[in-house]
C-alpha atoms as an extended CHARMM CRD file, in Angstrom:
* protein
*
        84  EXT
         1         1  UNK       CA            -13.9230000000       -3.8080000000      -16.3420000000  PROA      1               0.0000000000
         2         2  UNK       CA             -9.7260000000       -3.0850000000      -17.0950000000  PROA      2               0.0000000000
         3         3  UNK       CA             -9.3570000000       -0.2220000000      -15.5460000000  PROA      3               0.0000000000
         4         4  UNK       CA            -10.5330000000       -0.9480000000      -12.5580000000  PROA      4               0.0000000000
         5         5  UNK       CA             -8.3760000000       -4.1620000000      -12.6780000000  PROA      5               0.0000000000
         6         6  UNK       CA             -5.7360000000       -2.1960000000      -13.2800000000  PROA      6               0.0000000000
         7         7  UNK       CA             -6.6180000000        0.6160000000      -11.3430000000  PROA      7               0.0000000000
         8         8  UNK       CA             -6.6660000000       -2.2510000000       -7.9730000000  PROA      8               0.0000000000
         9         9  UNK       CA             -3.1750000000       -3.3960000000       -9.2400000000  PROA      9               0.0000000000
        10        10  UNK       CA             -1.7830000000       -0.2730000000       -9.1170000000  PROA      10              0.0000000000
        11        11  UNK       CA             -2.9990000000        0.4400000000       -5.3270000000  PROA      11              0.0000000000
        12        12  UNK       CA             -1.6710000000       -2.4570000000       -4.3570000000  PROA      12              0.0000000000
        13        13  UNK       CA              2.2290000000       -1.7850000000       -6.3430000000  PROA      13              0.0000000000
        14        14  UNK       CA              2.1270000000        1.5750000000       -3.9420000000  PROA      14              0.0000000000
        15        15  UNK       CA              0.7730000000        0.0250000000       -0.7670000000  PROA      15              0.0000000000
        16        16  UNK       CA              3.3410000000       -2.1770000000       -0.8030000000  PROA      16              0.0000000000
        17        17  UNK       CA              6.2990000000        0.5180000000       -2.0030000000  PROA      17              0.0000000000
        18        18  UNK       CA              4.8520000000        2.6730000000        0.9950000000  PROA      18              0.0000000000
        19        19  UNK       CA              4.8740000000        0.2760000000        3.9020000000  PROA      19              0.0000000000
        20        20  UNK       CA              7.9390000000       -1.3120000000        2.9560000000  PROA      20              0.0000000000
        21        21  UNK       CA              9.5460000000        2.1740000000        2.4080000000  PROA      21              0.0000000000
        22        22  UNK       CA              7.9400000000        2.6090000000        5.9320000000  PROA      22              0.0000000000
        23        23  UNK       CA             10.1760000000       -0.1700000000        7.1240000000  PROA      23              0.0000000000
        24        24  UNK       CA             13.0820000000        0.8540000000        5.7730000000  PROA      24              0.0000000000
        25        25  UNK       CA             13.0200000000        3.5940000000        7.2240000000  PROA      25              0.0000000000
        26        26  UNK       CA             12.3230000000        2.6940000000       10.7200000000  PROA      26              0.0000000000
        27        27  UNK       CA             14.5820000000        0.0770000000       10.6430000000  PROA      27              0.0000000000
        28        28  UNK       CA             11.3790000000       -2.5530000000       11.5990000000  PROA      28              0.0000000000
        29        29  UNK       CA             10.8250000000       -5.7330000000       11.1900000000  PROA      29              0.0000000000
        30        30  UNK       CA              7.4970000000       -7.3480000000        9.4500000000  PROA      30              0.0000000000
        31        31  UNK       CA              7.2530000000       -8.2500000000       13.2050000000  PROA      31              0.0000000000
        32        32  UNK       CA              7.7230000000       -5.3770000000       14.6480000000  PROA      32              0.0000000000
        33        33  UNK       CA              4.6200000000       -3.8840000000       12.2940000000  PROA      33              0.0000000000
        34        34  UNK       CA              2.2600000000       -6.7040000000       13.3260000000  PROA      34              0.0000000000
        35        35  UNK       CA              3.1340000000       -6.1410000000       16.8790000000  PROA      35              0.0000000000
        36        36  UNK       CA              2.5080000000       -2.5150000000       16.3180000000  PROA      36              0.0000000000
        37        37  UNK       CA             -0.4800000000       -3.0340000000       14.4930000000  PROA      37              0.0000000000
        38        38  UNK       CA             -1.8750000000       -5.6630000000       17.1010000000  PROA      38              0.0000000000
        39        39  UNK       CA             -1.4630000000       -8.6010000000       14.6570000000  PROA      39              0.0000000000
        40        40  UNK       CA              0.3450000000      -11.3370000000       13.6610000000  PROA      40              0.0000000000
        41        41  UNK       CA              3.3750000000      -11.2310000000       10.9580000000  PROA      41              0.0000000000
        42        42  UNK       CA              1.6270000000      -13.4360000000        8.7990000000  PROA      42              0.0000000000
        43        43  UNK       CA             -1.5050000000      -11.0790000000        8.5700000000  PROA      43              0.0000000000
        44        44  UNK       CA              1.3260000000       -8.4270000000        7.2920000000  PROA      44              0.0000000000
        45        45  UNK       CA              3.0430000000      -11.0360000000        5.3030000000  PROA      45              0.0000000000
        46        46  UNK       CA              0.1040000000      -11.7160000000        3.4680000000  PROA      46              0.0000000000
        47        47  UNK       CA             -0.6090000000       -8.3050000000        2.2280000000  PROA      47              0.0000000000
        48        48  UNK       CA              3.2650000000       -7.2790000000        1.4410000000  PROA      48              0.0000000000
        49        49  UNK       CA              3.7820000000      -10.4910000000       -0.6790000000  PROA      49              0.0000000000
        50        50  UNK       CA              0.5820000000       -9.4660000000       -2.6010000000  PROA      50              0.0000000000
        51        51  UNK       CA             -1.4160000000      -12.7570000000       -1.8410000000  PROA      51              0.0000000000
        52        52  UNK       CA             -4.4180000000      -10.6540000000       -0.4860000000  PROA      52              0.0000000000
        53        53  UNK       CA             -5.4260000000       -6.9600000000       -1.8470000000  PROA      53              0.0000000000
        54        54  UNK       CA             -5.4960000000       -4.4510000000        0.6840000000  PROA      54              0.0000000000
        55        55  UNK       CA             -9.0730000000       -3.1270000000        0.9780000000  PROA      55              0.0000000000
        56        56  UNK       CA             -9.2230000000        0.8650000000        2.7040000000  PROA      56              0.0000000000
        57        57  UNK       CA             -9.9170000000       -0.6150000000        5.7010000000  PROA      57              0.0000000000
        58        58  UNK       CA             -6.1790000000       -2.6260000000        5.6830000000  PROA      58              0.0000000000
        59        59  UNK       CA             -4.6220000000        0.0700000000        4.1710000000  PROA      59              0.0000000000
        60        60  UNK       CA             -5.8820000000        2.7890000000        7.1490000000  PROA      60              0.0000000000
        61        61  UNK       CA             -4.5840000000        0.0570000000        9.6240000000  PROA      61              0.0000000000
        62        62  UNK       CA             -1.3590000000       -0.4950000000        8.1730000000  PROA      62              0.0000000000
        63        63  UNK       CA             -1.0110000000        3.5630000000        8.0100000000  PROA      63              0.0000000000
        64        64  UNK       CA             -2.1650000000        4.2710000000       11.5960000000  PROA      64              0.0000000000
        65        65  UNK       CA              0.8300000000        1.9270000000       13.0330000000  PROA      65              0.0000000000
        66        66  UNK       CA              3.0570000000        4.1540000000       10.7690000000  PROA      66              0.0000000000
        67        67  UNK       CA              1.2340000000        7.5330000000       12.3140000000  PROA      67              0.0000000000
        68        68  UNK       CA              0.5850000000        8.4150000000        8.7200000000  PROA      68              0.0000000000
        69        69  UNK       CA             -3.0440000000        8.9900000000        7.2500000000  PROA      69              0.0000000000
        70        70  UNK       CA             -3.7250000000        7.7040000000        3.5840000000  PROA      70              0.0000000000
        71        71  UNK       CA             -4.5080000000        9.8690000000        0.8890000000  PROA      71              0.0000000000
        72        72  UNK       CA             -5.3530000000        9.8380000000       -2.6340000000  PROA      72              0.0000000000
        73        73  UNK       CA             -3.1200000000       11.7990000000       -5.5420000000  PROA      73              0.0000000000
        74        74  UNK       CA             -2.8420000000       11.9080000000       -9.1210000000  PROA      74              0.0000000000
        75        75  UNK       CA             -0.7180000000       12.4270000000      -12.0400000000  PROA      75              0.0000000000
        76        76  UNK       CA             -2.7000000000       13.7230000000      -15.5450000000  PROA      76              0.0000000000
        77        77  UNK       CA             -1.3370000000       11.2490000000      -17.9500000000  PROA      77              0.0000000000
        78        78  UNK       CA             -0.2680000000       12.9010000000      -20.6400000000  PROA      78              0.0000000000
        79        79  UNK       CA             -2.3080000000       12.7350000000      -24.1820000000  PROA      79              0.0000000000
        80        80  UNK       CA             -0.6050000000       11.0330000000      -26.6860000000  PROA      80              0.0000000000
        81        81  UNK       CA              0.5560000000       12.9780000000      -29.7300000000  PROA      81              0.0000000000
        82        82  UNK       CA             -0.4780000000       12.0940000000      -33.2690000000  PROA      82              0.0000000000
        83        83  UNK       CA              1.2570000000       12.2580000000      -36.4390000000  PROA      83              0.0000000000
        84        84  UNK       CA             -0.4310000000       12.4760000000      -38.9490000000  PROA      84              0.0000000000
């Protein structure tokens, strides 16, 4: 199914965006999020070089050592226009 392929890709392109935005703006290391998180840095490397997908369960964890709670938005893609 290609959406849903797609659909995972796309999750993972944001998870990624949002920790390392996270990061950035707490000025931490991958390190510093694994020892936050409990972990090791190569369990967070793993997931922010986009070897492994993130399943919900990941992505809560990764959020909770932020403080933030995950949620689910949407854009409505715009119909295309014919000419005809």
């Amino acid at each position: 199914m290609r959406n849903m392929e797609d659909m995972q890709v796309i999750i993972e392109q944001e998870f990624i965006e949002i920790v390392r935005d996270q990061l950035d703006q707490r000025n931490w290391s991958r390190a510093e999020l694994a020892r936050q998180m409990g972990t090791d840095g190569a369990y967070v490397s793993r997931y922010l070089s986009g070897k492994i997908a993130p399943g919900p369960d990941v992505i809560e964890r990764f959020f909770r050592a932020f403080g933030l709670k995950p949620h689910l938005s949407y854009t409505k893609q715009e119909e295309a226009l014919s000419v005809g």
